[in-house]
Coordinates of C-alpha atoms in Angstrom, one line a residue:
Chain A
M1 CA -233.5 -138.8 4.9
I2 CA -234.1 -142.4 5.1
D3 CA -237.6 -142.3 3.7
Q4 CA -236.5 -140.1 0.8
L5 CA -233.5 -142.5 0.0
I6 CA -236.2 -145.5 0.0
K7 CA -238.2 -143.4 -1.8
K8 CA -236.0 -142.7 -4.8
I9 CA -234.8 -146.3 -4.7
Q10 CA -239.0 -147.0 -5.4
E11 CA -238.7 -144.9 -8.2
T12 CA -235.4 -146.2 -10.3
E13 CA -236.0 -149.8 -9.3
A14 CA -232.0 -148.9 -8.3
P15 CA -230.9 -150.0 -4.9
I16 CA -227.5 -149.0 -6.2
V17 CA -225.3 -146.3 -5.4
V18 CA -222.4 -145.0 -7.5
G19 CA -219.1 -144.9 -5.3
L20 CA -217.3 -141.6 -7.2
D21 CA -214.1 -142.6 -6.5
P22 CA -212.4 -141.0 -9.0
M23 CA -208.0 -142.1 -9.7
L24 CA -206.8 -139.5 -12.3
D25 CA -205.9 -142.6 -14.0
Y26 CA -209.6 -143.2 -14.6
V27 CA -210.0 -139.9 -16.4
P28 CA -209.8 -139.3 -20.2
E29 CA -207.1 -138.2 -21.7
R30 CA -208.6 -135.1 -23.0
L31 CA -210.1 -133.7 -19.9
K32 CA -206.5 -133.9 -17.9
R33 CA -205.0 -131.8 -21.2
E34 CA -208.0 -129.5 -20.9
A35 CA -207.5 -128.8 -16.8
F36 CA -204.0 -129.3 -16.7
A37 CA -203.8 -126.7 -19.7
K38 CA -206.2 -124.2 -17.0
F39 CA -203.9 -125.2 -14.0
G40 CA -200.8 -127.0 -14.8
E41 CA -199.9 -130.5 -14.1
T42 CA -200.8 -129.0 -10.2
L43 CA -203.0 -130.3 -7.2
A44 CA -206.0 -127.4 -8.7
G45 CA -205.2 -128.8 -12.3
A46 CA -206.1 -132.8 -10.6
G47 CA -209.1 -131.1 -8.5
E48 CA -210.6 -129.9 -12.1
A49 CA -209.9 -133.2 -13.5
I50 CA -211.7 -135.0 -11.5
W51 CA -214.3 -132.5 -10.7
E52 CA -215.2 -132.9 -14.5
F53 CA -215.2 -136.0 -14.7
N54 CA -217.5 -136.1 -12.3
R55 CA -219.9 -133.6 -13.9
G56 CA -219.9 -136.0 -17.3
I57 CA -220.8 -139.2 -14.5
I58 CA -223.6 -136.8 -12.8
D59 CA -225.0 -135.9 -16.2
Q60 CA -225.5 -139.4 -17.4
I61 CA -226.2 -141.5 -14.4
W62 CA -228.9 -138.8 -12.3
D63 CA -231.7 -140.5 -13.4
V64 CA -230.9 -144.2 -13.6
V65 CA -229.8 -144.6 -9.6
P66 CA -230.7 -142.9 -6.0
A67 CA -227.5 -141.6 -5.2
V68 CA -223.6 -141.1 -5.1
K69 CA -221.2 -141.7 -2.7
P70 CA -217.9 -139.9 -2.9
Q71 CA -214.8 -141.4 -1.4
I72 CA -213.3 -138.2 0.7
A73 CA -209.9 -140.3 0.6
M74 CA -209.6 -140.1 -3.2
Y75 CA -210.2 -136.1 -3.3
E76 CA -208.1 -135.6 0.0
Q77 CA -205.2 -137.0 -1.7
F78 CA -205.2 -133.9 -3.5
G79 CA -204.9 -131.0 -0.6
I80 CA -207.1 -128.3 -0.9
P81 CA -208.3 -128.4 -4.1
G82 CA -208.9 -132.1 -4.4
I83 CA -211.4 -131.0 -1.7
E84 CA -213.2 -128.2 -3.3
A85 CA -213.4 -131.3 -5.9
F86 CA -215.6 -133.2 -3.2
Q87 CA -217.6 -130.5 -2.5
K88 CA -218.4 -129.6 -5.8
T89 CA -219.1 -132.7 -6.4
A90 CA -221.3 -133.0 -4.0
A91 CA -222.8 -130.2 -4.7
Y92 CA -223.4 -130.8 -8.4
A93 CA -224.7 -134.1 -7.5
K94 CA -227.2 -132.4 -4.8
E95 CA -228.5 -130.4 -7.5
K96 CA -229.2 -133.4 -10.4
G97 CA -231.5 -134.6 -7.5
L98 CA -228.9 -137.3 -6.4
L99 CA -228.4 -138.2 -2.6
V100 CA -225.6 -137.7 -1.6
I101 CA -223.7 -140.2 1.1
G102 CA -220.3 -138.9 2.0
D103 CA -217.7 -141.7 2.0
I104 CA -215.7 -140.3 5.1
K105 CA -215.5 -142.6 8.0
R106 CA -214.8 -140.3 10.4
G107 CA -215.6 -141.0 14.2
D108 CA -213.8 -139.7 17.1
I109 CA -213.9 -138.5 21.1
G110 CA -217.6 -136.9 21.5
S111 CA -216.2 -133.3 21.2
T112 CA -214.9 -133.9 18.3
S113 CA -217.1 -136.3 16.2
L114 CA -219.4 -133.5 17.2
A115 CA -217.2 -131.2 14.9
Y116 CA -217.4 -133.6 12.2
A117 CA -221.3 -134.4 12.1
V118 CA -221.7 -130.5 12.1
G119 CA -218.9 -130.1 9.4
H120 CA -220.5 -132.7 7.1
L121 CA -224.3 -132.6 8.3
G122 CA -225.8 -129.8 9.9
K123 CA -225.0 -126.4 10.4
V124 CA -221.7 -124.6 12.0
K125 CA -222.0 -121.7 13.8
V126 CA -220.0 -118.2 12.8
G127 CA -220.5 -115.3 14.5
N128 CA -224.2 -115.3 14.3
R129 CA -224.4 -117.2 11.2
E130 CA -224.5 -121.0 10.3
Y131 CA -222.9 -122.4 7.1
A132 CA -223.3 -126.1 6.0
P133 CA -219.8 -126.4 5.1
F134 CA -219.8 -130.0 3.2
T135 CA -223.5 -130.7 2.6
E136 CA -223.7 -134.7 2.9
D137 CA -226.7 -136.6 3.0
F138 CA -225.6 -138.9 5.1
V139 CA -221.9 -139.8 6.2
T140 CA -220.3 -142.8 7.2
V141 CA -219.2 -143.3 11.0
N142 CA -216.5 -145.9 12.4
P143 CA -217.5 -147.7 15.2
Y144 CA -214.7 -148.6 17.3
L145 CA -214.8 -145.4 19.8
G146 CA -218.2 -146.4 21.0
S147 CA -221.2 -144.7 21.3
D148 CA -220.0 -141.2 22.6
G149 CA -217.7 -141.0 19.9
I150 CA -221.5 -141.8 17.7
R151 CA -223.9 -139.7 20.0
P152 CA -222.8 -136.4 18.3
F153 CA -223.3 -137.7 14.8
L154 CA -227.2 -139.4 16.1
D155 CA -228.1 -135.8 17.2
V156 CA -226.8 -133.9 14.1
C157 CA -228.9 -136.3 12.3
K158 CA -232.3 -136.0 14.4
A159 CA -232.0 -132.0 13.9
E160 CA -231.5 -131.8 10.3
K161 CA -233.1 -135.2 8.5
K162 CA -230.5 -136.5 7.7
G163 CA -228.7 -140.6 8.2
I164 CA -225.0 -141.9 8.9
F165 CA -223.8 -145.6 7.9
V166 CA -221.7 -147.5 10.8
L167 CA -218.4 -149.4 9.4
V168 CA -219.7 -152.9 10.7
K169 CA -218.6 -155.5 8.5
T170 CA -216.2 -154.3 6.0
S171 CA -215.7 -155.5 3.2
N172 CA -211.7 -155.5 3.0
P173 CA -209.9 -159.2 3.6
S174 CA -208.7 -158.3 6.4
S175 CA -212.0 -157.1 7.4
G176 CA -212.2 -159.8 9.8
E177 CA -208.7 -160.0 12.4
F178 CA -210.7 -158.0 14.7
Q179 CA -213.9 -157.4 13.3
D180 CA -214.4 -161.8 13.4
R181 CA -213.3 -162.0 16.4
Q182 CA -215.5 -164.4 18.9
I183 CA -216.4 -162.2 22.3
E184 CA -218.5 -164.8 24.5
G185 CA -219.8 -166.6 21.6
R186 CA -220.4 -164.2 19.3
P187 CA -217.9 -162.1 16.4
L188 CA -217.3 -158.4 17.3
Y189 CA -219.4 -157.4 14.0
E190 CA -222.4 -158.9 15.3
W191 CA -222.1 -156.8 19.0
V192 CA -221.5 -153.8 16.7
G193 CA -224.6 -154.8 14.7
E194 CA -226.5 -154.9 17.5
Q195 CA -225.4 -151.6 18.1
V196 CA -226.2 -149.7 15.5
S197 CA -229.4 -150.9 16.1
R198 CA -229.8 -149.6 19.4
W199 CA -229.1 -146.3 18.4
G200 CA -231.0 -146.3 15.5
E201 CA -234.3 -147.1 17.7
E202 CA -234.5 -143.4 18.6
L203 CA -234.3 -142.2 14.9
M204 CA -236.4 -144.3 12.7
G205 CA -238.0 -144.0 9.4
E206 CA -241.2 -144.8 8.1
S207 CA -239.9 -148.7 8.2
Y208 CA -235.8 -148.2 8.2
S209 CA -233.9 -146.3 10.9
Y210 CA -231.5 -142.7 10.1
V211 CA -228.9 -145.0 11.4
G212 CA -227.3 -147.1 8.7
A213 CA -224.8 -150.3 8.7
V214 CA -222.2 -150.9 6.7
V215 CA -221.5 -154.7 5.5
G216 CA -219.2 -156.1 2.2
A217 CA -220.5 -157.5 -0.5
T218 CA -217.3 -159.7 -0.2
Y219 CA -219.1 -161.6 2.6
P220 CA -222.9 -162.9 2.1
E221 CA -223.0 -164.8 4.8
I222 CA -222.7 -162.2 7.2
G223 CA -224.5 -160.3 5.5
K224 CA -227.6 -162.8 6.2
S225 CA -227.1 -162.8 9.5
L226 CA -226.6 -158.6 10.2
R227 CA -229.5 -159.1 7.8
K228 CA -232.1 -160.7 10.4
L229 CA -230.0 -159.4 13.7
M230 CA -231.0 -155.6 12.2
P231 CA -234.0 -155.8 10.5
N232 CA -234.6 -152.3 10.3
T233 CA -231.5 -151.0 10.0
F234 CA -230.7 -150.2 5.9
I235 CA -227.2 -151.5 4.6
L236 CA -224.7 -150.2 2.9
V237 CA -223.1 -152.6 1.0
P238 CA -219.3 -152.0 -0.8
G239 CA -217.5 -154.5 -2.7
Y240 CA -219.9 -155.6 -5.8
G241 CA -218.0 -156.1 -8.8
A242 CA -214.4 -154.6 -8.6
Q243 CA -213.9 -156.3 -5.1
G244 CA -215.6 -159.3 -6.2
G245 CA -218.4 -159.6 -4.7
N246 CA -221.8 -160.3 -7.1
G247 CA -225.9 -160.2 -8.0
K248 CA -226.7 -163.3 -6.6
D249 CA -224.7 -162.9 -3.1
L250 CA -226.1 -160.1 -2.7
K251 CA -229.9 -161.2 -2.4
A252 CA -228.9 -161.8 1.7
F253 CA -228.6 -158.1 2.5
F254 CA -232.5 -157.5 1.6
N255 CA -235.1 -157.7 3.4
E256 CA -238.7 -159.5 2.3
D257 CA -239.7 -156.2 1.2
G258 CA -237.4 -156.3 -1.3
L259 CA -235.7 -153.1 0.6
G260 CA -233.2 -152.6 3.7
A261 CA -229.6 -152.4 1.6
I262 CA -228.2 -150.2 -1.5
V263 CA -225.6 -151.9 -3.2
N264 CA -222.4 -149.7 -3.5
S265 CA -220.6 -149.8 -7.2
S266 CA -217.1 -147.5 -8.0
R267 CA -214.4 -148.8 -10.6
G268 CA -217.3 -150.8 -12.1
I269 CA -219.5 -148.2 -12.7
I270 CA -217.3 -145.2 -13.2
A271 CA -214.1 -146.7 -15.1
A272 CA -216.5 -149.2 -16.7
Y273 CA -214.8 -147.7 -20.4
R274 CA -212.0 -149.4 -19.9
Q275 CA -213.8 -152.5 -19.4
A276 CA -214.1 -155.2 -22.7
S277 CA -217.8 -155.1 -22.5
Y278 CA -218.1 -151.4 -22.5
A279 CA -215.3 -150.6 -25.1
S280 CA -217.1 -149.7 -27.5
F281 CA -218.0 -146.4 -25.7
G282 CA -214.7 -145.4 -25.7
E283 CA -212.7 -143.2 -23.5
E284 CA -214.6 -140.4 -25.0
G285 CA -217.6 -142.4 -23.7
Y286 CA -216.8 -142.4 -20.2
A287 CA -220.0 -141.3 -19.6
G288 CA -222.3 -143.1 -21.2
A289 CA -220.3 -146.1 -20.2
A290 CA -220.7 -145.5 -16.6
R291 CA -224.6 -145.3 -17.4
Q292 CA -225.2 -148.3 -19.3
A293 CA -223.2 -150.1 -16.6
A294 CA -225.4 -148.7 -13.8
L295 CA -228.1 -150.0 -15.7
D296 CA -226.5 -153.7 -16.3
M297 CA -225.6 -153.7 -12.7
K298 CA -230.0 -153.1 -11.8
A299 CA -230.8 -155.8 -14.0
D300 CA -228.0 -157.5 -12.6
L301 CA -229.7 -156.8 -9.2
R302 CA -232.6 -158.0 -11.1
Q303 CA -232.4 -160.8 -12.3
A304 CA -230.2 -162.1 -8.5
W305 CA -234.0 -161.1 -7.2
E306 CA -236.0 -163.6 -10.0
R307 CA -233.9 -166.6 -8.9
Chain B
M1 CA -188.6 -139.1 11.8
I2 CA -189.5 -141.1 15.7
D3 CA -185.9 -140.8 15.8
Q4 CA -186.2 -137.1 16.0
L5 CA -189.3 -137.0 17.4
I6 CA -187.1 -138.5 21.1
K7 CA -184.7 -136.1 20.3
K8 CA -186.8 -133.2 20.5
I9 CA -188.3 -134.8 23.7
Q10 CA -184.8 -135.0 24.9
E11 CA -183.8 -131.8 24.2
T12 CA -186.5 -129.6 25.7
E13 CA -186.8 -132.6 28.5
A14 CA -190.7 -132.2 27.8
P15 CA -192.5 -135.4 27.2
I16 CA -195.6 -132.7 25.9
V17 CA -197.2 -132.4 22.3
V18 CA -199.7 -130.0 22.0
G19 CA -203.1 -130.4 21.2
L20 CA -204.1 -127.2 18.6
D21 CA -208.1 -128.1 18.9
P22 CA -208.9 -124.6 18.3
M23 CA -212.7 -124.1 19.3
L24 CA -214.0 -120.0 18.3
D25 CA -215.4 -120.2 21.7
Y26 CA -211.4 -119.7 22.5
V27 CA -210.5 -117.2 20.2
P28 CA -210.2 -114.3 22.1
E29 CA -212.4 -111.0 21.4
R30 CA -209.6 -108.9 19.2
L31 CA -208.5 -111.8 17.0
K32 CA -212.3 -113.0 15.9
R33 CA -213.0 -109.1 15.5
E34 CA -209.8 -108.8 13.1
A35 CA -210.6 -111.7 11.1
F36 CA -214.3 -110.9 10.7
A37 CA -213.8 -107.4 9.7
K38 CA -211.2 -108.9 6.8
F39 CA -214.0 -111.8 5.7
G40 CA -217.1 -111.2 7.2
E41 CA -218.6 -113.9 9.8
T42 CA -218.3 -116.8 7.1
L43 CA -216.2 -119.6 6.9
A44 CA -213.1 -117.6 6.2
G45 CA -213.8 -115.2 8.5
A46 CA -213.3 -118.5 11.1
G47 CA -210.6 -120.1 9.3
E48 CA -208.4 -117.4 9.8
A49 CA -209.4 -116.9 13.1
I50 CA -208.3 -119.7 14.2
W51 CA -204.9 -119.7 12.4
E52 CA -204.3 -116.6 13.7
F53 CA -204.8 -117.9 17.2
N54 CA -203.1 -120.9 16.1
R55 CA -199.9 -119.2 15.5
G56 CA -199.7 -117.0 18.5
I57 CA -199.8 -119.7 20.4
I58 CA -196.8 -121.9 18.2
D59 CA -194.9 -118.4 18.1
Q60 CA -194.9 -119.0 22.4
I61 CA -194.5 -122.7 22.8
W62 CA -191.7 -123.9 20.1
D63 CA -188.7 -123.3 22.0
V64 CA -190.9 -125.9 25.3
V65 CA -192.0 -128.2 23.5
P66 CA -191.3 -131.0 20.7
A67 CA -194.5 -131.3 18.7
V68 CA -198.1 -130.1 18.1
K69 CA -200.8 -132.1 16.8
P70 CA -203.6 -129.9 15.7
Q71 CA -207.2 -132.6 15.0
I72 CA -208.6 -132.1 11.8
A73 CA -212.1 -131.7 12.1
M74 CA -212.2 -128.8 14.3
Y75 CA -210.6 -127.3 11.2
E76 CA -212.9 -129.7 8.9
Q77 CA -216.1 -128.5 10.2
F78 CA -215.4 -124.8 8.9
G79 CA -215.1 -126.7 5.2
I80 CA -212.2 -125.4 2.6
P81 CA -211.4 -122.2 5.2
G82 CA -211.2 -124.6 7.8
I83 CA -208.7 -127.3 6.8
E84 CA -206.8 -124.5 4.9
A85 CA -206.0 -123.1 8.4
F86 CA -204.8 -126.8 9.6
Q87 CA -203.1 -126.2 6.9
K88 CA -201.1 -122.8 7.3
T89 CA -201.0 -124.2 10.6
A90 CA -198.6 -127.0 10.5
A91 CA -196.8 -125.6 7.9
Y92 CA -195.9 -122.9 10.2
A93 CA -195.2 -125.4 13.2
K94 CA -193.2 -127.2 10.8
E95 CA -191.1 -123.9 9.7
K96 CA -190.9 -122.8 13.2
G97 CA -188.9 -126.5 14.0
L98 CA -191.9 -128.5 15.5
L99 CA -193.3 -132.4 14.2
V100 CA -196.9 -131.9 13.8
I101 CA -198.9 -134.9 14.5
G102 CA -202.0 -134.7 12.1
D103 CA -204.6 -136.0 14.5
I104 CA -206.9 -136.7 11.7
K105 CA -208.1 -140.7 12.9
R106 CA -208.6 -142.1 9.0
G107 CA -208.3 -145.6 8.0
D108 CA -210.2 -147.4 5.1
I109 CA -209.5 -150.6 2.9
G110 CA -206.6 -150.8 1.1
S111 CA -206.8 -148.3 -1.7
T112 CA -208.3 -145.8 0.2
S113 CA -205.6 -145.9 3.0
L114 CA -203.2 -145.3 0.1
A115 CA -204.8 -141.8 -0.4
Y116 CA -204.7 -140.5 3.1
A117 CA -201.7 -142.1 3.2
V118 CA -200.2 -140.6 0.4
G119 CA -202.3 -137.5 0.9
H120 CA -201.3 -136.2 4.3
L121 CA -197.4 -138.7 5.2
G122 CA -196.3 -139.1 1.7
K123 CA -196.8 -137.3 -2.0
V124 CA -199.6 -137.6 -4.7
K125 CA -198.5 -137.6 -8.4
V126 CA -200.3 -135.5 -10.6
G127 CA -198.8 -135.6 -14.3
N128 CA -195.2 -136.2 -14.3
R129 CA -195.0 -134.0 -11.2
E130 CA -195.1 -134.9 -7.1
Y131 CA -196.4 -132.8 -4.7
A132 CA -196.7 -133.6 -0.6
P133 CA -200.4 -132.2 -0.2
F134 CA -200.8 -132.3 4.1
T135 CA -197.2 -132.6 5.5
E136 CA -197.8 -133.8 8.4
D137 CA -195.1 -135.6 10.4
F138 CA -197.2 -138.5 12.2
V139 CA -200.7 -139.3 11.6
T140 CA -203.7 -141.0 13.9
V141 CA -204.7 -144.3 12.1
N142 CA -208.2 -146.0 13.1
P143 CA -207.5 -149.9 13.2
Y144 CA -210.6 -151.7 12.7
L145 CA -210.3 -152.4 9.5
G146 CA -207.6 -154.5 9.8
S147 CA -203.9 -155.1 8.6
D148 CA -204.7 -154.2 4.9
G149 CA -206.5 -151.2 6.1
I150 CA -203.0 -150.3 7.7
R151 CA -200.2 -151.3 5.0
P152 CA -200.3 -148.4 2.9
F153 CA -200.0 -146.4 6.1
L154 CA -196.6 -148.6 7.2
D155 CA -195.2 -148.4 3.3
V156 CA -195.6 -144.4 2.5
C157 CA -194.0 -144.2 6.0
K158 CA -191.0 -146.4 5.2
A159 CA -190.7 -144.4 2.1
E160 CA -191.1 -141.0 3.8
K161 CA -189.5 -141.7 6.8
K162 CA -192.6 -140.8 8.3
G163 CA -194.9 -142.5 11.9
I164 CA -198.3 -143.2 12.5
F165 CA -199.8 -144.0 15.3
V166 CA -202.6 -146.6 15.0
L167 CA -205.6 -145.9 18.7
V168 CA -205.5 -149.1 20.6
K169 CA -207.4 -147.8 23.8
T170 CA -209.2 -144.0 23.4
S171 CA -209.9 -141.7 25.8
N172 CA -213.8 -141.4 26.0
P173 CA -215.7 -142.8 28.7
S174 CA -217.0 -145.2 26.2
S175 CA -213.8 -146.4 24.3
G176 CA -214.2 -149.4 26.4
E177 CA -218.1 -150.5 24.9
F178 CA -215.7 -152.7 21.7
Q179 CA -212.1 -152.0 22.8
D180 CA -212.8 -154.0 26.1
R181 CA -214.4 -156.7 24.7
Q182 CA -212.9 -159.8 25.9
I183 CA -211.6 -162.2 23.1
E184 CA -210.0 -165.6 24.6
G185 CA -209.8 -164.1 28.1
R186 CA -207.6 -161.0 26.8
P187 CA -209.5 -157.5 25.5
L188 CA -209.3 -156.5 22.2
Y189 CA -207.3 -153.1 22.8
E190 CA -205.0 -156.0 23.8
W191 CA -205.4 -157.8 20.3
V192 CA -204.6 -154.5 18.4
G193 CA -201.9 -153.6 20.2
E194 CA -200.2 -156.6 19.5
Q195 CA -200.8 -156.4 15.8
V196 CA -199.5 -152.7 16.5
S197 CA -196.3 -153.8 17.9
R198 CA -196.2 -156.0 14.9
W199 CA -196.6 -153.8 12.1
G200 CA -194.1 -151.7 13.8
E201 CA -191.4 -154.9 13.5
E202 CA -190.7 -153.6 10.2
L203 CA -190.2 -150.0 10.6
M204 CA -188.0 -149.5 13.9
G205 CA -185.6 -146.3 14.3
E206 CA -182.8 -146.5 16.8
S207 CA -185.0 -147.7 19.9
Y208 CA -188.7 -147.4 19.3
S209 CA -191.1 -148.2 16.4
Y210 CA -192.4 -145.3 13.7
V211 CA -195.4 -147.1 14.3
G212 CA -196.7 -145.8 17.4
A213 CA -200.2 -146.4 19.6
V214 CA -202.8 -143.8 20.7
V215 CA -203.6 -145.2 24.9
G216 CA -206.1 -142.5 27.2
A217 CA -204.5 -141.0 30.1
T218 CA -207.9 -142.0 31.6
Y219 CA -207.0 -145.9 31.9
P220 CA -203.6 -145.7 33.1
E221 CA -204.6 -149.2 34.4
I222 CA -205.0 -150.0 31.0
G223 CA -201.7 -148.2 30.1
K224 CA -199.4 -150.1 31.9
S225 CA -200.9 -153.5 30.6
L226 CA -199.8 -151.9 27.1
R227 CA -196.8 -150.0 28.2
K228 CA -195.3 -154.0 29.0
L229 CA -196.8 -155.9 25.9
M230 CA -196.1 -153.2 23.5
P231 CA -192.3 -152.2 24.4
N232 CA -190.5 -150.9 21.4
T233 CA -194.1 -149.2 20.7
F234 CA -194.1 -145.1 21.4
I235 CA -197.5 -144.4 22.9
L236 CA -199.2 -141.1 22.5
V237 CA -201.3 -140.1 25.3
P238 CA -204.6 -138.2 25.3
G239 CA -206.6 -137.7 27.8
Y240 CA -204.3 -135.7 30.0
G241 CA -205.9 -132.7 31.9
A242 CA -209.6 -131.6 30.5
Q243 CA -210.4 -135.1 30.3
G244 CA -209.8 -136.3 33.3
G245 CA -205.8 -138.2 33.6
N246 CA -203.5 -136.4 35.7
G247 CA -199.7 -136.6 35.8
K248 CA -199.0 -139.1 38.6
D249 CA -201.3 -141.8 36.9
L250 CA -199.3 -140.7 33.8
K251 CA -195.9 -143.0 34.7
A252 CA -197.0 -146.0 33.4
F253 CA -197.1 -145.0 30.3
F254 CA -193.6 -144.6 29.7
N255 CA -190.2 -147.2 30.1
E256 CA -187.5 -147.3 32.5
D257 CA -185.9 -145.1 30.2
G258 CA -187.9 -142.3 30.8
L259 CA -189.2 -142.5 26.8
G260 CA -191.7 -143.8 25.1
A261 CA -194.9 -141.9 25.5
I262 CA -195.9 -138.5 24.7
V263 CA -198.9 -136.7 26.3
N264 CA -201.2 -134.5 24.7
S265 CA -203.0 -131.8 26.1
S266 CA -205.5 -129.3 23.9
R267 CA -207.5 -127.1 26.0
G268 CA -205.4 -127.4 29.3
I269 CA -203.0 -125.2 27.4
I270 CA -204.9 -123.2 24.8
A271 CA -207.6 -122.4 26.3
A272 CA -205.6 -121.8 29.8
Y273 CA -206.5 -118.4 29.8
R274 CA -209.3 -119.1 30.6
Q275 CA -208.4 -120.9 34.2
A276 CA -208.4 -119.1 37.2
S277 CA -205.0 -119.7 38.1
Y278 CA -203.7 -118.0 34.6
A279 CA -206.2 -115.7 34.5
S280 CA -203.4 -112.4 35.2
F281 CA -202.3 -113.1 31.4
G282 CA -206.0 -111.5 30.4
E283 CA -207.4 -112.4 27.3
E284 CA -205.1 -110.8 25.4
G285 CA -202.2 -113.4 26.9
Y286 CA -203.4 -116.2 25.8
A287 CA -200.6 -117.6 24.2
G288 CA -198.6 -116.4 27.1
A289 CA -200.7 -118.5 29.3
A290 CA -200.6 -121.0 26.9
R291 CA -196.0 -121.4 27.1
Q292 CA -196.9 -121.1 31.1
A293 CA -199.1 -123.9 30.8
A294 CA -196.8 -126.2 28.7
L295 CA -194.0 -125.6 31.5
D296 CA -196.7 -126.0 33.6
M297 CA -197.1 -129.5 32.6
K298 CA -193.9 -130.1 32.3
A299 CA -193.0 -129.6 35.6
D300 CA -196.0 -131.4 36.6
L301 CA -194.9 -134.5 34.9
R302 CA -191.3 -134.4 36.1
Q303 CA -192.7 -134.1 39.8
A304 CA -194.6 -137.6 38.8
W305 CA -191.0 -139.0 38.2
E306 CA -189.8 -138.3 40.9
R307 CA -191.9 -139.4 43.2

């Protein structure tokens, strides 16, 4: 799967993943009106509204980016109908040829992590039959519980040729509270990064491992040091745009081969129509604005390369 | 909510939470047959089977323990029908007067943690209406992202009078890989424990905070030191029984007042009928076996106290 991601990045020339983290606030009034007309102002109405919103975006971006990253919390907050919207979004994105990174940040003790791994990346047995409930291609995983919480994900990834991105250094302001603490003279995130690299050794694709890392765009210096520490680890980089990271800072996350990272933008793309620079698209043109914002991000990254 | 939990622990004289982590394997053949007859060997069939299994257990234990702790991964692995079973289980347990600790181990950057907090403990807005999708009383939370990932949970807990248990030292064998690493001469779990205690200061109940900690029964020495470090923090203790912790080790997790901790048992109670000592209940008597196992665990803990 990591090889497929790389191939798609090369085809689209866009190391970009679109974060499908819809808030009801972003959804144009007409879509909400239609969804509420069908289901009322209910959780089902909310699920329908964000699903239709996502569908519009996917229709406009499937040919310009390699992947989408739905953040499951934004769906889970609407209960079952929200999770249905998550599932439909993931399935539709795959139908359109996009890879799907489920931003689920799960992680637990071994037997429990296995259930998450099976549910999101693998197949679960019911009697004599097998089902793939959530069908993402990659998921994000939290490392706090150590190797035996990661192991089941590795096993399922190996069987299914899928991948994970393990949180190493997150993009939020207080990520340093624990992640930056010094252990034998080096920050915790480096110890985690080394483990990620080790976990990845048994799951190598052509040049990168199926086991990737999450490192926030908001910490480019750290990105640089982790890039060196984990040469074969693909880095998922959140925090571009709305969270404050920008194009010129991102070079540090990539290797000399121009690969090794994929940068996420959520709000900056899916709610682009609310920015002054895309206002001409109007609310109805939200998906067209998202396409343009993705193309502009691609140009921004390319410029950063050429600097 | 923490005061309510303490009141119920005192009423039942059982600082015990039953982990509702059903595997299809545990479900008696008859229940599976009935569920599959209705829905086939499908995800819906699996959801129905584990829901009926849980209902049987809840009917037998609601008057002897204060709380249940469904592990959402065991439901999520069956996709939407699994999550429906989770929701029905939580709702039914509450109907029977049990408190519900959702073992969800979520945790993300601020805006995303807010979505989880709202979905599981609070209310989400849809147009002019509000809904409580998952209605747990407490959830477990992962601290790796630091304070701003916890903040939204604190805010929702304050508004809803609900609580969280933050992972401090987990029960699994490799929990030490990161959690035990020394930072300025003290292990990471102590730094996390101190933060938990600090987060809890603004959310005090009568004698304990709404912000609790998870510390594994498998590390009693660590339980002892964390007990002292966080005197007002209620500790959720997984790992009793199947994972290796036992009654006499558990005293360390409690305060002098006999309070301060609640011990989880999952397999040891819900699959008790498969142990030699409860074999007389038979498969059909799985729920009665669970009741007896809960009563025996209560006696085991009481003995430990008297030693």
